[in-house]
PDB file of C-alpha atoms in Angstrom:
ATOM      1  CA  LEU A   1      35.723 -10.757  -1.308  1.00 49.00           C
ATOM      2  CA  PHE A   2      34.229  -8.702  -3.686  1.00 52.00           C
ATOM      3  CA  LEU A   3      30.518  -6.941  -2.949  1.00 51.00           C
ATOM      4  CA  SER A   4      29.029  -5.496  -6.042  1.00 52.00           C
ATOM      5  CA  CYS A   5      26.635  -2.577  -5.875  1.00 52.00           C
ATOM      6  CA  GLN A   6      25.401  -1.409  -9.394  1.00 53.00           C
ATOM      7  CA  PHE A   7      28.428  -2.173 -11.815  1.00 52.00           C
ATOM      8  CA  ARG A   8      30.863  -1.112  -8.860  1.00 54.00           C
ATOM      9  CA  THR A   9      33.044  -3.549  -7.040  1.00 55.00           C
ATOM     10  CA  ARG A  10      35.289  -2.830  -4.108  1.00 56.00           C
ATOM     11  CA  ARG A  11      37.806  -4.867  -2.383  1.00 57.00           C
ATOM     12  CA  ILE A  12      37.442  -5.462   1.398  1.00 58.00           C
ATOM     13  CA  ALA A  13      40.065  -6.871   3.374  1.00 61.00           C
ATOM     14  CA  SER A  14      42.731  -8.828   1.070  1.00 62.00           C
ATOM     15  CA  PRO A  15      42.787 -12.501   1.608  1.00 57.00           C
ATOM     16  CA  PRO A  16      45.772 -14.460   1.002  1.00 59.00           C
ATOM     17  CA  ARG A  17      46.284 -15.114  -2.635  1.00 64.00           C
ATOM     18  CA  ASP A  18      46.227 -18.727  -3.002  1.00 68.00           C
ATOM     19  CA  ALA A  19      44.463 -20.634  -6.085  1.00 64.00           C
ATOM     20  CA  GLN A  20      41.787 -21.873  -3.753  1.00 65.00           C
ATOM     21  CA  THR A  21      40.751 -18.279  -2.812  1.00 66.00           C
ATOM     22  CA  ARG A  22      40.765 -16.747  -6.428  1.00 64.00           C
ATOM     23  CA  ARG A  23      38.732 -19.765  -7.539  1.00 63.00           C
ATOM     24  CA  THR A  24      36.103 -19.150  -4.358  1.00 64.00           C
ATOM     25  CA  ASN A  25      36.112 -15.385  -5.375  1.00 63.00           C
ATOM     26  CA  ARG A  26      35.627 -15.791  -8.747  1.00 64.00           C
ATOM     27  CA  LEU A  27      32.384 -17.959  -7.834  1.00 63.00           C
ATOM     28  CA  LEU A  28      31.114 -15.670  -5.372  1.00 66.00           C
ATOM     29  CA  ARG A  29      31.317 -12.660  -7.577  1.00 67.00           C
ATOM     30  CA  PRO A  30      28.121 -12.293  -9.879  1.00 65.00           C
ATOM     31  CA  SER A  31      27.722 -12.185 -13.676  1.00 65.00           C
ATOM     32  CA  PRO A  32      27.455  -9.198 -15.680  1.00 63.00           C
ATOM     33  CA  ARG A  33      24.231 -10.678 -16.515  1.00 62.00           C
ATOM     34  CA  ALA A  34      23.084 -11.079 -13.132  1.00 60.00           C
ATOM     35  CA  ARG A  35      24.218  -7.432 -12.312  1.00 58.00           C
ATOM     36  CA  ARG A  36      22.405  -6.341 -15.193  1.00 56.00           C
ATOM     37  CA  THR A  37      19.292  -7.932 -14.765  1.00 53.00           C
ATOM     38  CA  SER A  38      19.480  -7.219 -10.495  1.00 54.00           C
ATOM     39  CA  LEU A  39      18.765  -3.276 -11.447  1.00 53.00           C
ATOM     40  CA  LEU A  40      15.323  -4.369 -13.167  1.00 53.00           C
ATOM     41  CA  CYS A  41      12.201  -4.016 -11.389  1.00 53.00           C
ATOM     42  CA  GLY A  42      10.236  -7.111 -11.036  1.00 55.00           C
ATOM     43  CA  ARG A  43       7.712  -5.863 -13.945  1.00 54.00           C
ATOM     44  CA  GLU A  44      10.739  -5.696 -16.374  1.00 52.00           C
ATOM     45  CA  GLN A  45      12.978  -8.626 -15.103  1.00 53.00           C
ATOM     46  CA  ARG A  46       9.554 -11.119 -15.648  1.00 55.00           C
ATOM     47  CA  ARG A  47       8.808  -8.993 -19.191  1.00 53.00           C
ATOM     48  CA  GLY A  48      12.124  -9.751 -20.454  1.00 56.00           C
ATOM     49  CA  ARG A  49      14.478  -6.910 -21.110  1.00 58.00           C
ATOM     50  CA  HIS A  50      12.421  -4.238 -22.774  1.00 61.00           C
ATOM     51  CA  GLY A  51       9.690  -5.026 -20.711  1.00 71.00           C
ATOM     52  CA  MET A  52       7.023  -5.433 -23.506  1.00 79.00           C
ATOM     53  CA  LYS A  53       3.752  -7.464 -22.836  1.00 78.00           C
ATOM     54  CA  HIS A  54       3.803  -9.511 -26.182  1.00 84.00           C
ATOM     55  CA  ARG A  55       1.811 -12.687 -26.568  1.00 81.00           C
ATOM     56  CA  VAL A  56       0.700 -12.086 -22.606  1.00 83.00           C
ATOM     57  CA  SER A  57      -3.098 -13.337 -23.068  1.00 83.00           C
ATOM     58  CA  PHE A  58      -4.400 -13.198 -19.375  1.00 86.00           C
ATOM     59  CA  ARG A  59      -3.812 -11.440 -15.880  1.00 88.00           C
ATOM     60  CA  ARG A  60      -1.523 -13.248 -13.293  1.00 90.00           C
ATOM     61  CA  LEU A  61      -3.598 -11.342 -10.672  1.00 88.00           C
ATOM     62  CA  GLY A  62      -0.497 -11.898  -8.389  1.00 89.00           C
ATOM     63  CA  ARG A  63      -1.044 -15.581  -7.548  1.00 91.00           C
ATOM     64  CA  SER A  64       0.331 -18.940  -8.486  1.00 93.00           C
ATOM     65  CA  SER A  65      -1.259 -20.683 -11.385  1.00 91.00           C
ATOM     66  CA  ALA A  66      -3.129 -23.019  -8.923  1.00 95.00           C
ATOM     67  CA  HIS A  67      -4.316 -20.495  -7.053  1.00 95.00           C
ATOM     68  CA  ARG A  68      -5.656 -18.217  -9.711  1.00 94.00           C
ATOM     69  CA  LEU A  69      -7.277 -21.213 -11.074  1.00 94.00           C
ATOM     70  CA  ALA A  70      -9.145 -21.816  -7.795  1.00 96.00           C
ATOM     71  CA  LEU A  71      -9.984 -18.511  -7.176  1.00 95.00           C
ATOM     72  CA  LEU A  72     -11.894 -18.258 -10.773  1.00 95.00           C
ATOM     73  CA  ARG A  73     -13.268 -21.423  -9.991  1.00 96.00           C
ATOM     74  CA  THR A  74     -14.965 -20.325  -7.134  1.00 96.00           C
ATOM     75  CA  GLN A  75     -15.822 -16.960  -8.378  1.00 97.00           C
ATOM     76  CA  VAL A  76     -17.436 -18.647 -11.490  1.00 97.00           C
ATOM     77  CA  SER A  77     -19.563 -20.836  -9.326  1.00 97.00           C
ATOM     78  CA  GLN A  78     -20.745 -17.716  -6.925  1.00 97.00           C
ATOM     79  CA  LEU A  79     -21.748 -15.772 -10.365  1.00 96.00           C
ATOM     80  CA  VAL A  80     -23.847 -18.847 -11.609  1.00 96.00           C
ATOM     81  CA  GLU A  81     -25.469 -18.814  -8.252  1.00 96.00           C
ATOM     82  CA  HIS A  82     -26.247 -15.389  -7.839  1.00 95.00           C
ATOM     83  CA  GLU A  83     -25.778 -14.349 -11.207  1.00 94.00           C
ATOM     84  CA  ARG A  84     -24.195 -10.931  -9.887  1.00 95.00           C
ATOM     85  CA  ILE A  85     -20.808 -10.499  -7.667  1.00 96.00           C
ATOM     86  CA  GLU A  86     -18.737  -7.779  -6.864  1.00 96.00           C
ATOM     87  CA  THR A  87     -15.147  -7.799  -7.217  1.00 96.00           C
ATOM     88  CA  THR A  88     -12.027  -6.125  -8.662  1.00 96.00           C
ATOM     89  CA  ILE A  89     -11.883  -5.125 -12.026  1.00 96.00           C
ATOM     90  CA  ALA A  90      -9.397  -7.018 -12.728  1.00 95.00           C
ATOM     91  CA  LYS A  91     -10.666 -10.218 -11.327  1.00 96.00           C
ATOM     92  CA  ALA A  92     -14.174  -9.325 -13.301  1.00 96.00           C
ATOM     93  CA  LYS A  93     -12.243  -8.908 -16.617  1.00 95.00           C
ATOM     94  CA  GLU A  94     -10.796 -12.493 -16.105  1.00 95.00           C
ATOM     95  CA  LEU A  95     -13.762 -13.967 -14.600  1.00 96.00           C
ATOM     96  CA  ARG A  96     -16.051 -12.511 -17.858  1.00 95.00           C
ATOM     97  CA  ARG A  97     -13.835 -15.161 -20.123  1.00 94.00           C
ATOM     98  CA  LEU A  98     -14.520 -18.140 -17.913  1.00 95.00           C
ATOM     99  CA  ALA A  99     -18.033 -17.509 -17.651  1.00 96.00           C
ATOM    100  CA  ASP A 100     -18.748 -16.965 -21.060  1.00 96.00           C
ATOM    101  CA  LYS A 101     -17.117 -20.182 -21.786  1.00 96.00           C
ATOM    102  CA  VAL A 102     -19.377 -21.839 -19.220  1.00 97.00           C
ATOM    103  CA  VAL A 103     -22.484 -20.644 -20.917  1.00 96.00           C
ATOM    104  CA  THR A 104     -21.150 -21.791 -24.015  1.00 96.00           C
ATOM    105  CA  TRP A 105     -20.677 -25.402 -22.814  1.00 97.00           C
ATOM    106  CA  GLY A 106     -24.092 -25.225 -21.524  1.00 96.00           C
ATOM    107  CA  LYS A 107     -25.557 -24.234 -24.817  1.00 96.00           C
ATOM    108  CA  ASP A 108     -23.474 -27.159 -26.413  1.00 95.00           C
ATOM    109  CA  GLY A 109     -25.255 -29.794 -24.113  1.00 93.00           C
ATOM    110  CA  SER A 110     -22.986 -32.449 -25.117  1.00 96.00           C
ATOM    111  CA  LEU A 111     -21.867 -35.052 -22.426  1.00 97.00           C
ATOM    112  CA  ALA A 112     -18.195 -33.525 -23.092  1.00 97.00           C
ATOM    113  CA  ALA A 113     -19.169 -30.035 -22.653  1.00 97.00           C
ATOM    114  CA  ARG A 114     -20.937 -31.119 -19.360  1.00 96.00           C
ATOM    115  CA  ARG A 115     -17.469 -32.907 -18.097  1.00 96.00           C
ATOM    116  CA  HIS A 116     -15.688 -29.650 -18.751  1.00 96.00           C
ATOM    117  CA  ALA A 117     -18.361 -27.742 -17.130  1.00 96.00           C
ATOM    118  CA  SER A 118     -18.062 -29.612 -13.826  1.00 95.00           C
ATOM    119  CA  GLY A 119     -14.586 -29.669 -13.872  1.00 95.00           C
ATOM    120  CA  MET A 120     -14.788 -25.528 -13.592  1.00 95.00           C
ATOM    121  CA  LEU A 121     -17.939 -25.374 -11.553  1.00 96.00           C
ATOM    122  CA  ARG A 122     -18.022 -26.240  -7.528  1.00 94.00           C
ATOM    123  CA  ARG A 123     -21.202 -27.639  -7.078  1.00 95.00           C
ATOM    124  CA  GLU A 124     -23.473 -30.416  -9.464  1.00 96.00           C
ATOM    125  CA  ASP A 125     -26.662 -28.085  -9.146  1.00 96.00           C
ATOM    126  CA  HIS A 126     -24.316 -25.048 -10.732  1.00 96.00           C
ATOM    127  CA  VAL A 127     -24.094 -27.399 -13.426  1.00 96.00           C
ATOM    128  CA  ASP A 128     -27.546 -28.421 -14.080  1.00 96.00           C
ATOM    129  CA  LYS A 129     -28.429 -24.596 -14.061  1.00 96.00           C
ATOM    130  CA  VAL A 130     -25.947 -23.598 -16.435  1.00 96.00           C
ATOM    131  CA  PHE A 131     -27.228 -26.448 -18.624  1.00 97.00           C
ATOM    132  CA  GLY A 132     -30.720 -25.906 -17.993  1.00 96.00           C
ATOM    133  CA  GLU A 133     -31.839 -22.453 -17.193  1.00 95.00           C
ATOM    134  CA  LEU A 134     -28.953 -19.974 -18.515  1.00 95.00           C
ATOM    135  CA  ALA A 135     -28.355 -22.406 -21.752  1.00 95.00           C
ATOM    136  CA  GLU A 136     -32.392 -21.887 -22.376  1.00 95.00           C
ATOM    137  CA  ARG A 137     -31.977 -18.093 -21.494  1.00 94.00           C
ATOM    138  CA  TYR A 138     -29.144 -17.467 -24.093  1.00 94.00           C
ATOM    139  CA  LYS A 139     -29.911 -19.868 -26.790  1.00 92.00           C
ATOM    140  CA  ASP A 140     -30.300 -17.035 -29.531  1.00 92.00           C
ATOM    141  CA  ARG A 141     -27.505 -15.098 -28.348  1.00 91.00           C
ATOM    142  CA  GLU A 142     -24.000 -15.630 -29.616  1.00 91.00           C
ATOM    143  CA  GLY A 143     -21.895 -14.339 -27.064  1.00 90.00           C
ATOM    144  CA  GLY A 144     -21.706 -11.729 -24.443  1.00 92.00           C
ATOM    145  CA  TYR A 145     -23.517 -13.097 -21.835  1.00 94.00           C
ATOM    146  CA  THR A 146     -21.874 -10.722 -18.853  1.00 94.00           C
ATOM    147  CA  ARG A 147     -21.252  -7.640 -18.245  1.00 94.00           C
ATOM    148  CA  VAL A 148     -18.695  -5.918 -16.082  1.00 95.00           C
ATOM    149  CA  VAL A 149     -20.074  -2.555 -14.364  1.00 95.00           C
ATOM    150  CA  ARG A 150     -17.286  -0.295 -12.378  1.00 95.00           C
ATOM    151  CA  THR A 151     -18.603   0.694  -8.828  1.00 93.00           C
ATOM    152  CA  GLN A 152     -16.718   2.129  -6.453  1.00 93.00           C
ATOM    153  CA  ARG A 153     -13.244   2.348  -4.930  1.00 94.00           C
ATOM    154  CA  ARG A 154     -12.054  -0.009  -1.890  1.00 93.00           C
ATOM    155  CA  ARG A 155     -12.112   2.185   1.346  1.00 93.00           C
ATOM    156  CA  ASP A 156      -9.002  -0.213   2.185  1.00 90.00           C
ATOM    157  CA  ASP A 157      -6.730  -0.356  -0.671  1.00 94.00           C
ATOM    158  CA  ALA A 158      -8.452   1.644  -3.310  1.00 94.00           C
ATOM    159  CA  ALA A 159      -8.953  -0.958  -5.371  1.00 94.00           C
ATOM    160  CA  GLN A 160     -11.486  -0.234  -8.054  1.00 95.00           C
ATOM    161  CA  LEU A 161     -14.280  -2.457  -7.662  1.00 96.00           C
ATOM    162  CA  ALA A 162     -16.767  -4.093 -10.203  1.00 96.00           C
ATOM    163  CA  PHE A 163     -20.397  -5.861 -10.426  1.00 95.00           C
ATOM    164  CA  ILE A 164     -19.807  -8.485 -13.063  1.00 96.00           C
ATOM    165  CA  GLU A 165     -23.477  -9.894 -13.727  1.00 95.00           C
ATOM    166  CA  TYR A 166     -25.195 -12.053 -16.273  1.00 94.00           C
ATOM    167  CA  VAL A 167     -27.502  -9.921 -18.733  1.00 92.00           C
ATOM    168  CA  ASP A 168     -31.155 -10.687 -19.906  1.00 89.00           C
ATOM    169  CA  ARG A 169     -32.347 -11.477 -16.619  1.00 86.00           C
ATOM    170  CA  PRO A 170     -34.656  -9.899 -14.134  1.00 83.00           C
ATOM    171  CA  GLY A 171     -33.208  -7.331 -11.626  1.00 82.00           C
ATOM    172  CA  GLU A 172     -30.189  -6.635 -14.295  1.00 81.00           C
ATOM    173  CA  LEU A 173     -28.123  -3.164 -13.349  1.00 83.00           C
ATOM    174  CA  ARG A 174     -28.508  -1.899 -17.219  1.00 82.00           C
ATOM    175  CA  LYS A 175     -30.388  -3.096 -20.113  1.00 79.00           C
ATOM    176  CA  ALA A 176     -28.765  -5.022 -22.503  1.00 69.00           C
ATOM    177  CA  LYS A 177     -28.149  -3.897 -25.990  1.00 70.00           C
ATOM    178  CA  THR A 178     -30.239  -5.140 -28.611  1.00 64.00           C
ATOM    179  CA  SER A 179     -28.617  -7.090 -31.078  1.00 57.00           C
ATOM    180  CA  PHE A 180     -27.960  -5.835 -34.798  1.00 57.00           C
ATOM    181  CA  LEU A 181     -30.114  -8.355 -36.910  1.00 58.00           C
ATOM    182  CA  PRO A 182     -29.677  -9.163 -40.410  1.00 63.00           C
ATOM    183  CA  SER A 183     -33.246  -8.317 -41.071  1.00 64.00           C
ATOM    184  CA  ALA A 184     -32.903  -5.197 -39.447  1.00 67.00           C
ATOM    185  CA  ALA A 185     -29.816  -4.317 -41.469  1.00 67.00           C
ATOM    186  CA  ALA A 186     -31.899  -4.775 -44.539  1.00 66.00           C
ATOM    187  CA  GLN A 187     -34.692  -2.567 -43.473  1.00 72.00           C
ATOM    188  CA  ILE A 188     -32.130   0.131 -42.786  1.00 73.00           C
ATOM    189  CA  VAL A 189     -30.776  -0.307 -46.349  1.00 68.00           C
ATOM    190  CA  ASP A 190     -33.836   0.058 -47.931  1.00 71.00           C
ATOM    191  CA  GLU A 191     -34.665   3.000 -46.094  1.00 75.00           C
ATOM    192  CA  VAL A 192     -31.306   4.613 -47.199  1.00 74.00           C
ATOM    193  CA  ALA A 193     -31.817   3.982 -50.837  1.00 71.00           C
ATOM    194  CA  ARG A 194     -34.940   5.593 -50.837  1.00 69.00           C
TER     195      ARG A 194
END
């Protein structure tokens, strides 16, 4: 039998040299490609040989796809209910994508959008809030419905925590930035021209 340890192979006790033994040894020996990939760490092995993160547009959060979707659905529902939650910075940045999408569905107001939202949110009263209160609040805003604000590090594992909240509401952490409207831009151009 052969043992492989970082490209080195050494022979342990010499077994009898019949054809069956040679075939078994060849099957047990790792291929050169398997030896190369076993030396890579987990991240490099997932991303390929060079370790570059091309065309990867979301965070895995250390969970399977079903677990990740369940986590984000719960967090979106809690965000709609409480309008501000505290979580880790990576989860907050992933949650921001879904929370903005849910508000966009609410502003659309169609039956198809309502079905999309009810598939994402956990309770029917959350769907009603999105299509009623939140859609009315953000009817003039064209995106950027949430804000992520870093807070502290968790004592247990020193993970960076953050608040994620809806903007333009009473009791928000920071005031929303005013939008740069075309009429305001025209006024500035007129002032500069003078």
